[in-house]
């Protein structure tokens, strides 16, 4: 049954419910498809001129999605007309869509409360506190196979923890897969997918024990805890991408840096911004963000056993490997391609969803200072960014009714890539 926003409000009127303000009221999302290199270049340049791209591709014939404010609309439409760029209106009122999503989210939390014990369902998105409580509970219930460790703190002092999953055999020196999620705050489906991987490796151990015979998995389910929590506080915050550390700029305070541009490997080169108010701000210096420092330190501490680093993002149906700072390819790019293509093929065979795979710069766009490049540089044989499909009225908001579909499909690809690693290494 499809509920209207008004009916949803009536259904929960007896409970405490904060409906977010219409901060994005009148904002639109356009889908633009470049047909030649000049159009693609013009579109990419807009990302450095205050336009927020929520889905972007450098491949001709593939659409990009961009948020356009009322103040930007006239300039934007003129640009499209002048350059004869194919476009369509994807969302006519972003604010209304976000408000409805917030009502649905709070309804799901009322209808599906958790106690901090037992398995998590795939019926809603979870808070940082709920995620931490869940992995702590797993360590208590499966003490021979699961270990939880505090690895650092966010800028706003939220705890960051990893969960290490083993088969309980006590074998020393096993190879290792390091996985994380939630780099970008608005990508809620990312931590949801990572939680499902944890569930399958721990709660569904008998079926997946073979993945743990020669490999341990170390998983950081939520990197950008501050930003993630911020996105759940109101409509303007829902589209937040960065961390939350404040920076002064031209007499104003701009918050956060893009943690996936904050790594000290070709830091602040092409694809990153030096403007603190930009969504791709690289930070005042490399590793200025404590969240990026945590990932860096984990990479170095694990690299002697680490075979694959896997980071989960959304959205765009991509399996990407280094390099992100240049169109050149790593020496073992064929190994990277073999793992990525295996994941893409498994998903296509199971569900029909098509993933594009290849090096980040050649398939998507150049983005220097990213974690996947750094992971490969730090010594992981295979380093992959998995961009999950988009859905919902925004793209970053797969409805709760589709979480299960998305996370189970993601697991199919991740499991296939892990199987390929076992075969190759």
JSON list of C-alpha atoms in Angstrom, two decimals, residues 161-365:
[
{"chain": "A", "resi": 161, "resn": "UNK", "atom": "CA", "xyz": [35.08, -0.04, 16.16]},
{"chain": "A", "resi": 162, "resn": "UNK", "atom": "CA", "xyz": [36.12, -2.91, 13.93]},
{"chain": "A", "resi": 163, "resn": "UNK", "atom": "CA", "xyz": [34.74, -6.41, 14.02]},
{"chain": "A", "resi": 164, "resn": "UNK", "atom": "CA", "xyz": [37.16, -9.23, 13.20]},
{"chain": "A", "resi": 165, "resn": "UNK", "atom": "CA", "xyz": [35.46, -12.40, 11.98]},
{"chain": "A", "resi": 166, "resn": "UNK", "atom": "CA", "xyz": [37.28, -15.76, 11.99]},
{"chain": "A", "resi": 167, "resn": "UNK", "atom": "CA", "xyz": [36.33, -19.41, 11.86]},
{"chain": "A", "resi": 168, "resn": "UNK", "atom": "CA", "xyz": [37.49, -19.89, 15.44]},
{"chain": "A", "resi": 169, "resn": "UNK", "atom": "CA", "xyz": [40.24, -22.28, 14.41]},
{"chain": "A", "resi": 170, "resn": "UNK", "atom": "CA", "xyz": [43.05, -20.24, 15.89]},
{"chain": "A", "resi": 171, "resn": "UNK", "atom": "CA", "xyz": [45.23, -20.53, 12.79]},
{"chain": "A", "resi": 172, "resn": "UNK", "atom": "CA", "xyz": [47.95, -17.89, 12.84]},
{"chain": "A", "resi": 173, "resn": "UNK", "atom": "CA", "xyz": [49.05, -15.77, 9.90]},
{"chain": "A", "resi": 174, "resn": "UNK", "atom": "CA", "xyz": [45.87, -16.12, 7.86]},
{"chain": "A", "resi": 175, "resn": "UNK", "atom": "CA", "xyz": [45.30, -13.87, 4.89]},
{"chain": "A", "resi": 176, "resn": "UNK", "atom": "CA", "xyz": [42.90, -11.04, 5.38]},
{"chain": "A", "resi": 177, "resn": "UNK", "atom": "CA", "xyz": [40.12, -8.99, 3.79]},
{"chain": "A", "resi": 178, "resn": "UNK", "atom": "CA", "xyz": [39.63, -5.47, 5.15]},
{"chain": "A", "resi": 179, "resn": "UNK", "atom": "CA", "xyz": [36.25, -3.92, 4.44]},
{"chain": "A", "resi": 180, "resn": "UNK", "atom": "CA", "xyz": [34.59, -0.65, 5.38]},
{"chain": "A", "resi": 181, "resn": "UNK", "atom": "CA", "xyz": [31.41, 1.31, 4.79]},
{"chain": "A", "resi": 182, "resn": "UNK", "atom": "CA", "xyz": [29.87, 4.71, 5.40]},
{"chain": "A", "resi": 183, "resn": "UNK", "atom": "CA", "xyz": [32.64, 6.96, 4.09]},
{"chain": "A", "resi": 184, "resn": "UNK", "atom": "CA", "xyz": [30.07, 9.41, 2.72]},
{"chain": "A", "resi": 185, "resn": "UNK", "atom": "CA", "xyz": [27.36, 10.36, 5.18]},
{"chain": "A", "resi": 186, "resn": "UNK", "atom": "CA", "xyz": [24.32, 10.35, 2.89]},
{"chain": "A", "resi": 187, "resn": "UNK", "atom": "CA", "xyz": [24.99, 6.87, 1.50]},
{"chain": "A", "resi": 188, "resn": "UNK", "atom": "CA", "xyz": [22.86, 5.01, 4.04]},
{"chain": "A", "resi": 189, "resn": "UNK", "atom": "CA", "xyz": [22.72, 1.80, 2.02]},
{"chain": "A", "resi": 190, "resn": "UNK", "atom": "CA", "xyz": [26.49, 1.39, 2.45]},
{"chain": "A", "resi": 191, "resn": "UNK", "atom": "CA", "xyz": [26.52, 0.58, 6.20]},
{"chain": "A", "resi": 192, "resn": "UNK", "atom": "CA", "xyz": [23.36, -1.47, 5.65]},
{"chain": "A", "resi": 193, "resn": "UNK", "atom": "CA", "xyz": [25.17, -3.62, 3.08]},
{"chain": "A", "resi": 194, "resn": "UNK", "atom": "CA", "xyz": [28.21, -3.99, 5.34]},
{"chain": "A", "resi": 195, "resn": "UNK", "atom": "CA", "xyz": [25.98, -5.11, 8.23]},
{"chain": "A", "resi": 196, "resn": "UNK", "atom": "CA", "xyz": [24.51, -7.79, 6.00]},
{"chain": "A", "resi": 197, "resn": "UNK", "atom": "CA", "xyz": [27.99, -9.08, 5.14]},
{"chain": "A", "resi": 198, "resn": "UNK", "atom": "CA", "xyz": [28.72, -9.28, 8.87]},
{"chain": "A", "resi": 199, "resn": "UNK", "atom": "CA", "xyz": [25.44, -11.14, 9.39]},
{"chain": "A", "resi": 200, "resn": "UNK", "atom": "CA", "xyz": [26.24, -13.67, 6.68]},
{"chain": "A", "resi": 201, "resn": "UNK", "atom": "CA", "xyz": [29.77, -14.38, 7.93]},
{"chain": "A", "resi": 202, "resn": "UNK", "atom": "CA", "xyz": [28.74, -14.65, 11.60]},
{"chain": "A", "resi": 203, "resn": "UNK", "atom": "CA", "xyz": [25.08, -15.63, 11.89]},
{"chain": "A", "resi": 204, "resn": "UNK", "atom": "CA", "xyz": [25.06, -17.73, 8.72]},
{"chain": "A", "resi": 205, "resn": "UNK", "atom": "CA", "xyz": [28.44, -19.27, 9.45]},
{"chain": "A", "resi": 206, "resn": "UNK", "atom": "CA", "xyz": [27.70, -22.84, 8.40]},
{"chain": "A", "resi": 207, "resn": "UNK", "atom": "CA", "xyz": [26.88, -21.79, 4.85]},
{"chain": "A", "resi": 208, "resn": "UNK", "atom": "CA", "xyz": [29.82, -19.42, 4.52]},
{"chain": "A", "resi": 209, "resn": "UNK", "atom": "CA", "xyz": [32.50, -21.10, 6.64]},
{"chain": "A", "resi": 210, "resn": "UNK", "atom": "CA", "xyz": [34.60, -21.82, 3.55]},
{"chain": "A", "resi": 211, "resn": "UNK", "atom": "CA", "xyz": [35.19, -18.08, 3.16]},
{"chain": "A", "resi": 212, "resn": "UNK", "atom": "CA", "xyz": [36.89, -18.08, 6.58]},
{"chain": "A", "resi": 213, "resn": "UNK", "atom": "CA", "xyz": [39.14, -21.12, 6.25]},
{"chain": "A", "resi": 214, "resn": "UNK", "atom": "CA", "xyz": [42.16, -19.23, 4.93]},
{"chain": "A", "resi": 215, "resn": "UNK", "atom": "CA", "xyz": [40.98, -15.65, 5.43]},
{"chain": "A", "resi": 216, "resn": "UNK", "atom": "CA", "xyz": [39.99, -13.48, 8.36]},
{"chain": "A", "resi": 217, "resn": "UNK", "atom": "CA", "xyz": [37.71, -10.49, 7.73]},
{"chain": "A", "resi": 218, "resn": "UNK", "atom": "CA", "xyz": [38.23, -7.17, 9.49]},
{"chain": "A", "resi": 219, "resn": "UNK", "atom": "CA", "xyz": [35.29, -4.83, 9.01]},
{"chain": "A", "resi": 220, "resn": "UNK", "atom": "CA", "xyz": [34.80, -1.19, 9.96]},
{"chain": "A", "resi": 221, "resn": "UNK", "atom": "CA", "xyz": [31.04, -0.80, 9.39]},
{"chain": "A", "resi": 222, "resn": "UNK", "atom": "CA", "xyz": [30.83, 2.99, 9.68]},
{"chain": "A", "resi": 223, "resn": "UNK", "atom": "CA", "xyz": [33.76, 5.29, 8.93]},
{"chain": "A", "resi": 224, "resn": "UNK", "atom": "CA", "xyz": [32.07, 8.70, 8.93]},
{"chain": "A", "resi": 225, "resn": "UNK", "atom": "CA", "xyz": [29.99, 8.31, 12.07]},
{"chain": "A", "resi": 226, "resn": "UNK", "atom": "CA", "xyz": [29.50, 12.06, 12.64]},
{"chain": "A", "resi": 227, "resn": "UNK", "atom": "CA", "xyz": [28.32, 12.77, 9.13]},
{"chain": "A", "resi": 228, "resn": "UNK", "atom": "CA", "xyz": [26.06, 9.73, 9.10]},
{"chain": "A", "resi": 229, "resn": "UNK", "atom": "CA", "xyz": [24.35, 10.79, 12.32]},
{"chain": "A", "resi": 230, "resn": "UNK", "atom": "CA", "xyz": [24.06, 14.34, 11.02]},
{"chain": "A", "resi": 231, "resn": "UNK", "atom": "CA", "xyz": [22.12, 13.17, 7.96]},
{"chain": "A", "resi": 232, "resn": "UNK", "atom": "CA", "xyz": [19.39, 11.86, 10.25]},
{"chain": "A", "resi": 233, "resn": "UNK", "atom": "CA", "xyz": [18.67, 15.21, 11.89]},
{"chain": "A", "resi": 234, "resn": "UNK", "atom": "CA", "xyz": [16.78, 17.13, 9.18]},
{"chain": "A", "resi": 235, "resn": "UNK", "atom": "CA", "xyz": [16.14, 17.69, 5.51]},
{"chain": "A", "resi": 236, "resn": "UNK", "atom": "CA", "xyz": [19.11, 19.92, 4.83]},
{"chain": "A", "resi": 237, "resn": "UNK", "atom": "CA", "xyz": [21.33, 17.47, 6.65]},
{"chain": "A", "resi": 238, "resn": "UNK", "atom": "CA", "xyz": [20.01, 14.47, 4.69]},
{"chain": "A", "resi": 239, "resn": "UNK", "atom": "CA", "xyz": [22.22, 15.23, 1.69]},
{"chain": "A", "resi": 240, "resn": "UNK", "atom": "CA", "xyz": [25.34, 15.84, 3.79]},
{"chain": "A", "resi": 241, "resn": "UNK", "atom": "CA", "xyz": [28.41, 14.02, 2.43]},
{"chain": "A", "resi": 242, "resn": "UNK", "atom": "CA", "xyz": [31.46, 15.07, 4.46]},
{"chain": "A", "resi": 243, "resn": "UNK", "atom": "CA", "xyz": [32.76, 14.78, 8.02]},
{"chain": "A", "resi": 244, "resn": "UNK", "atom": "CA", "xyz": [31.81, 17.42, 10.62]},
{"chain": "A", "resi": 245, "resn": "UNK", "atom": "CA", "xyz": [35.04, 19.13, 11.65]},
{"chain": "A", "resi": 246, "resn": "UNK", "atom": "CA", "xyz": [34.58, 22.92, 11.29]},
{"chain": "A", "resi": 247, "resn": "UNK", "atom": "CA", "xyz": [36.81, 25.05, 9.06]},
{"chain": "A", "resi": 248, "resn": "UNK", "atom": "CA", "xyz": [36.92, 28.83, 8.75]},
{"chain": "A", "resi": 249, "resn": "UNK", "atom": "CA", "xyz": [36.70, 30.21, 5.23]},
{"chain": "A", "resi": 250, "resn": "UNK", "atom": "CA", "xyz": [36.21, 33.83, 4.12]},
{"chain": "A", "resi": 251, "resn": "UNK", "atom": "CA", "xyz": [34.61, 34.80, 7.41]},
{"chain": "A", "resi": 252, "resn": "UNK", "atom": "CA", "xyz": [32.25, 31.84, 7.59]},
{"chain": "A", "resi": 253, "resn": "UNK", "atom": "CA", "xyz": [32.40, 28.35, 9.05]},
{"chain": "A", "resi": 254, "resn": "UNK", "atom": "CA", "xyz": [32.16, 25.42, 6.67]},
{"chain": "A", "resi": 255, "resn": "UNK", "atom": "CA", "xyz": [31.92, 21.94, 8.10]},
{"chain": "A", "resi": 256, "resn": "UNK", "atom": "CA", "xyz": [33.81, 18.82, 7.21]},
{"chain": "A", "resi": 257, "resn": "UNK", "atom": "CA", "xyz": [36.11, 17.44, 4.57]},
{"chain": "A", "resi": 258, "resn": "UNK", "atom": "CA", "xyz": [35.51, 14.63, 2.12]},
{"chain": "A", "resi": 259, "resn": "UNK", "atom": "CA", "xyz": [37.18, 11.70, 3.91]},
{"chain": "A", "resi": 260, "resn": "UNK", "atom": "CA", "xyz": [37.62, 9.99, 0.55]},
{"chain": "A", "resi": 261, "resn": "UNK", "atom": "CA", "xyz": [39.86, 12.83, -0.67]},
{"chain": "A", "resi": 262, "resn": "UNK", "atom": "CA", "xyz": [41.84, 13.08, 2.58]},
{"chain": "A", "resi": 263, "resn": "UNK", "atom": "CA", "xyz": [44.42, 10.32, 2.06]},
{"chain": "A", "resi": 264, "resn": "UNK", "atom": "CA", "xyz": [48.10, 11.14, 1.62]},
{"chain": "A", "resi": 265, "resn": "UNK", "atom": "CA", "xyz": [48.56, 9.66, -1.82]},
{"chain": "A", "resi": 266, "resn": "UNK", "atom": "CA", "xyz": [48.38, 12.34, -4.52]},
{"chain": "A", "resi": 267, "resn": "UNK", "atom": "CA", "xyz": [46.43, 14.37, -1.98]},
{"chain": "A", "resi": 268, "resn": "UNK", "atom": "CA", "xyz": [44.51, 17.43, -3.23]},
{"chain": "A", "resi": 269, "resn": "UNK", "atom": "CA", "xyz": [45.24, 16.81, -6.88]},
{"chain": "A", "resi": 270, "resn": "UNK", "atom": "CA", "xyz": [42.61, 16.61, -9.61]},
{"chain": "A", "resi": 271, "resn": "UNK", "atom": "CA", "xyz": [39.12, 15.65, -8.49]},
{"chain": "A", "resi": 272, "resn": "UNK", "atom": "CA", "xyz": [39.54, 17.24, -5.07]},
{"chain": "A", "resi": 273, "resn": "UNK", "atom": "CA", "xyz": [38.88, 20.79, -3.90]},
{"chain": "A", "resi": 274, "resn": "UNK", "atom": "CA", "xyz": [40.79, 23.20, -1.65]},
{"chain": "A", "resi": 275, "resn": "UNK", "atom": "CA", "xyz": [37.55, 25.06, -0.84]},
{"chain": "A", "resi": 276, "resn": "UNK", "atom": "CA", "xyz": [36.30, 24.09, 2.65]},
{"chain": "A", "resi": 277, "resn": "UNK", "atom": "CA", "xyz": [32.71, 24.64, 1.53]},
{"chain": "A", "resi": 278, "resn": "UNK", "atom": "CA", "xyz": [32.99, 22.15, -1.34]},
{"chain": "A", "resi": 279, "resn": "UNK", "atom": "CA", "xyz": [31.63, 18.61, -1.08]},
{"chain": "A", "resi": 280, "resn": "UNK", "atom": "CA", "xyz": [35.00, 17.32, -2.33]},
{"chain": "A", "resi": 281, "resn": "UNK", "atom": "CA", "xyz": [37.14, 19.40, 0.05]},
{"chain": "A", "resi": 282, "resn": "UNK", "atom": "CA", "xyz": [40.38, 17.49, 0.59]},
{"chain": "A", "resi": 283, "resn": "UNK", "atom": "CA", "xyz": [40.97, 19.03, 4.01]},
{"chain": "A", "resi": 284, "resn": "UNK", "atom": "CA", "xyz": [43.64, 21.56, 5.05]},
{"chain": "A", "resi": 285, "resn": "UNK", "atom": "CA", "xyz": [46.20, 18.76, 4.87]},
{"chain": "A", "resi": 286, "resn": "UNK", "atom": "CA", "xyz": [46.25, 15.04, 4.28]},
{"chain": "A", "resi": 287, "resn": "UNK", "atom": "CA", "xyz": [44.79, 13.04, 7.17]},
{"chain": "A", "resi": 288, "resn": "UNK", "atom": "CA", "xyz": [43.29, 16.12, 8.80]},
{"chain": "A", "resi": 289, "resn": "UNK", "atom": "CA", "xyz": [40.18, 14.02, 9.50]},
{"chain": "A", "resi": 290, "resn": "UNK", "atom": "CA", "xyz": [40.48, 11.56, 12.41]},
{"chain": "A", "resi": 291, "resn": "UNK", "atom": "CA", "xyz": [38.21, 9.13, 10.55]},
{"chain": "A", "resi": 292, "resn": "UNK", "atom": "CA", "xyz": [40.68, 8.92, 7.64]},
{"chain": "A", "resi": 293, "resn": "UNK", "atom": "CA", "xyz": [43.52, 8.45, 10.13]},
{"chain": "A", "resi": 294, "resn": "UNK", "atom": "CA", "xyz": [41.71, 5.44, 11.59]},
{"chain": "A", "resi": 295, "resn": "UNK", "atom": "CA", "xyz": [41.39, 3.81, 8.16]},
{"chain": "A", "resi": 296, "resn": "UNK", "atom": "CA", "xyz": [45.03, 4.61, 7.34]},
{"chain": "A", "resi": 297, "resn": "UNK", "atom": "CA", "xyz": [46.31, 3.07, 10.57]},
{"chain": "A", "resi": 298, "resn": "UNK", "atom": "CA", "xyz": [44.19, -0.02, 10.04]},
{"chain": "A", "resi": 299, "resn": "UNK", "atom": "CA", "xyz": [45.54, -0.44, 6.53]},
{"chain": "A", "resi": 300, "resn": "UNK", "atom": "CA", "xyz": [49.14, -0.29, 7.70]},
{"chain": "A", "resi": 301, "resn": "UNK", "atom": "CA", "xyz": [48.54, -2.60, 10.65]},
{"chain": "A", "resi": 302, "resn": "UNK", "atom": "CA", "xyz": [46.83, -5.17, 8.42]},
{"chain": "A", "resi": 303, "resn": "UNK", "atom": "CA", "xyz": [48.79, -4.88, 5.18]},
{"chain": "A", "resi": 304, "resn": "UNK", "atom": "CA", "xyz": [51.25, -7.68, 6.01]},
{"chain": "A", "resi": 305, "resn": "UNK", "atom": "CA", "xyz": [48.33, -10.12, 5.76]},
{"chain": "A", "resi": 306, "resn": "UNK", "atom": "CA", "xyz": [45.96, -8.02, 3.72]},
{"chain": "A", "resi": 307, "resn": "UNK", "atom": "CA", "xyz": [44.96, -9.31, 0.30]},
{"chain": "A", "resi": 308, "resn": "UNK", "atom": "CA", "xyz": [41.89, -7.20, -0.45]},
{"chain": "A", "resi": 309, "resn": "UNK", "atom": "CA", "xyz": [40.64, -3.83, 0.69]},
{"chain": "A", "resi": 310, "resn": "UNK", "atom": "CA", "xyz": [36.96, -3.32, -0.15]},
{"chain": "A", "resi": 311, "resn": "UNK", "atom": "CA", "xyz": [35.08, -0.08, 0.48]},
{"chain": "A", "resi": 312, "resn": "UNK", "atom": "CA", "xyz": [31.33, 0.21, -0.05]},
{"chain": "A", "resi": 313, "resn": "UNK", "atom": "CA", "xyz": [29.75, 3.37, -1.48]},
{"chain": "A", "resi": 314, "resn": "UNK", "atom": "CA", "xyz": [26.66, 4.41, -3.43]},
{"chain": "A", "resi": 315, "resn": "UNK", "atom": "CA", "xyz": [25.51, 4.97, -5.97]},
{"chain": "A", "resi": 316, "resn": "UNK", "atom": "CA", "xyz": [26.17, 3.97, -9.54]},
{"chain": "A", "resi": 317, "resn": "UNK", "atom": "CA", "xyz": [26.57, 0.23, -10.21]},
{"chain": "A", "resi": 318, "resn": "UNK", "atom": "CA", "xyz": [30.37, 0.28, -10.34]},
{"chain": "A", "resi": 319, "resn": "UNK", "atom": "CA", "xyz": [33.23, -1.95, -9.27]},
{"chain": "A", "resi": 320, "resn": "UNK", "atom": "CA", "xyz": [36.27, 0.31, -9.38]},
{"chain": "A", "resi": 321, "resn": "UNK", "atom": "CA", "xyz": [39.95, -0.26, -8.80]},
{"chain": "A", "resi": 322, "resn": "UNK", "atom": "CA", "xyz": [43.07, 1.97, -8.88]},
{"chain": "A", "resi": 323, "resn": "UNK", "atom": "CA", "xyz": [44.12, 4.30, -10.00]},
{"chain": "A", "resi": 324, "resn": "UNK", "atom": "CA", "xyz": [41.80, 7.14, -9.14]},
{"chain": "A", "resi": 325, "resn": "UNK", "atom": "CA", "xyz": [44.42, 9.88, -9.51]},
{"chain": "A", "resi": 326, "resn": "UNK", "atom": "CA", "xyz": [45.49, 8.99, -13.05]},
{"chain": "A", "resi": 327, "resn": "UNK", "atom": "CA", "xyz": [44.27, 7.02, -16.06]},
{"chain": "A", "resi": 328, "resn": "UNK", "atom": "CA", "xyz": [47.39, 4.84, -15.83]},
{"chain": "A", "resi": 329, "resn": "UNK", "atom": "CA", "xyz": [46.87, 1.31, -14.57]},
{"chain": "A", "resi": 330, "resn": "UNK", "atom": "CA", "xyz": [48.63, -0.58, -11.73]},
{"chain": "A", "resi": 331, "resn": "UNK", "atom": "CA", "xyz": [51.13, -3.28, -12.64]},
{"chain": "A", "resi": 332, "resn": "UNK", "atom": "CA", "xyz": [48.74, -6.08, -11.61]},
{"chain": "A", "resi": 333, "resn": "UNK", "atom": "CA", "xyz": [45.63, -4.49, -13.07]},
{"chain": "A", "resi": 334, "resn": "UNK", "atom": "CA", "xyz": [44.66, -7.80, -14.66]},
{"chain": "A", "resi": 335, "resn": "UNK", "atom": "CA", "xyz": [44.30, -9.35, -11.19]},
{"chain": "A", "resi": 336, "resn": "UNK", "atom": "CA", "xyz": [42.19, -6.40, -10.07]},
{"chain": "A", "resi": 337, "resn": "UNK", "atom": "CA", "xyz": [40.09, -6.66, -13.19]},
{"chain": "A", "resi": 338, "resn": "UNK", "atom": "CA", "xyz": [39.59, -10.39, -12.69]},
{"chain": "A", "resi": 339, "resn": "UNK", "atom": "CA", "xyz": [38.25, -9.90, -9.16]},
{"chain": "A", "resi": 340, "resn": "UNK", "atom": "CA", "xyz": [36.00, -6.99, -10.12]},
{"chain": "A", "resi": 341, "resn": "UNK", "atom": "CA", "xyz": [34.64, -8.73, -13.21]},
{"chain": "A", "resi": 342, "resn": "UNK", "atom": "CA", "xyz": [33.87, -11.85, -11.16]},
{"chain": "A", "resi": 343, "resn": "UNK", "atom": "CA", "xyz": [31.75, -9.80, -8.79]},
{"chain": "A", "resi": 344, "resn": "UNK", "atom": "CA", "xyz": [29.95, -8.06, -11.64]},
{"chain": "A", "resi": 345, "resn": "UNK", "atom": "CA", "xyz": [29.25, -11.32, -13.45]},
{"chain": "A", "resi": 346, "resn": "UNK", "atom": "CA", "xyz": [27.90, -13.01, -10.32]},
{"chain": "A", "resi": 347, "resn": "UNK", "atom": "CA", "xyz": [25.45, -10.18, -9.72]},
{"chain": "A", "resi": 348, "resn": "UNK", "atom": "CA", "xyz": [24.31, -10.09, -13.32]},
{"chain": "A", "resi": 349, "resn": "UNK", "atom": "CA", "xyz": [23.75, -13.85, -13.39]},
{"chain": "A", "resi": 350, "resn": "UNK", "atom": "CA", "xyz": [21.79, -13.77, -10.12]},
{"chain": "A", "resi": 351, "resn": "UNK", "atom": "CA", "xyz": [19.64, -10.67, -10.49]},
{"chain": "A", "resi": 352, "resn": "UNK", "atom": "CA", "xyz": [20.23, -9.14, -13.90]},
{"chain": "A", "resi": 353, "resn": "UNK", "atom": "CA", "xyz": [21.73, -5.96, -12.42]},
{"chain": "A", "resi": 354, "resn": "UNK", "atom": "CA", "xyz": [24.61, -4.73, -14.56]},
{"chain": "A", "resi": 355, "resn": "UNK", "atom": "CA", "xyz": [27.76, -3.39, -12.90]},
{"chain": "A", "resi": 356, "resn": "UNK", "atom": "CA", "xyz": [30.42, -1.54, -14.88]},
{"chain": "A", "resi": 357, "resn": "UNK", "atom": "CA", "xyz": [33.95, -2.40, -13.75]},
{"chain": "A", "resi": 358, "resn": "UNK", "atom": "CA", "xyz": [37.38, -0.94, -14.41]},
{"chain": "A", "resi": 359, "resn": "UNK", "atom": "CA", "xyz": [39.83, 1.63, -13.06]},
{"chain": "A", "resi": 360, "resn": "UNK", "atom": "CA", "xyz": [38.21, 4.58, -11.30]},
{"chain": "A", "resi": 361, "resn": "UNK", "atom": "CA", "xyz": [39.52, 7.30, -13.58]},
{"chain": "A", "resi": 362, "resn": "UNK", "atom": "CA", "xyz": [38.76, 5.48, -16.81]},
{"chain": "A", "resi": 363, "resn": "UNK", "atom": "CA", "xyz": [35.26, 4.38, -15.84]},
{"chain": "A", "resi": 364, "resn": "UNK", "atom": "CA", "xyz": [33.95, 7.08, -13.51]},
{"chain": "A", "resi": 365, "resn": "UNK", "atom": "CA", "xyz": [36.02, 10.23, -12.88]}
]
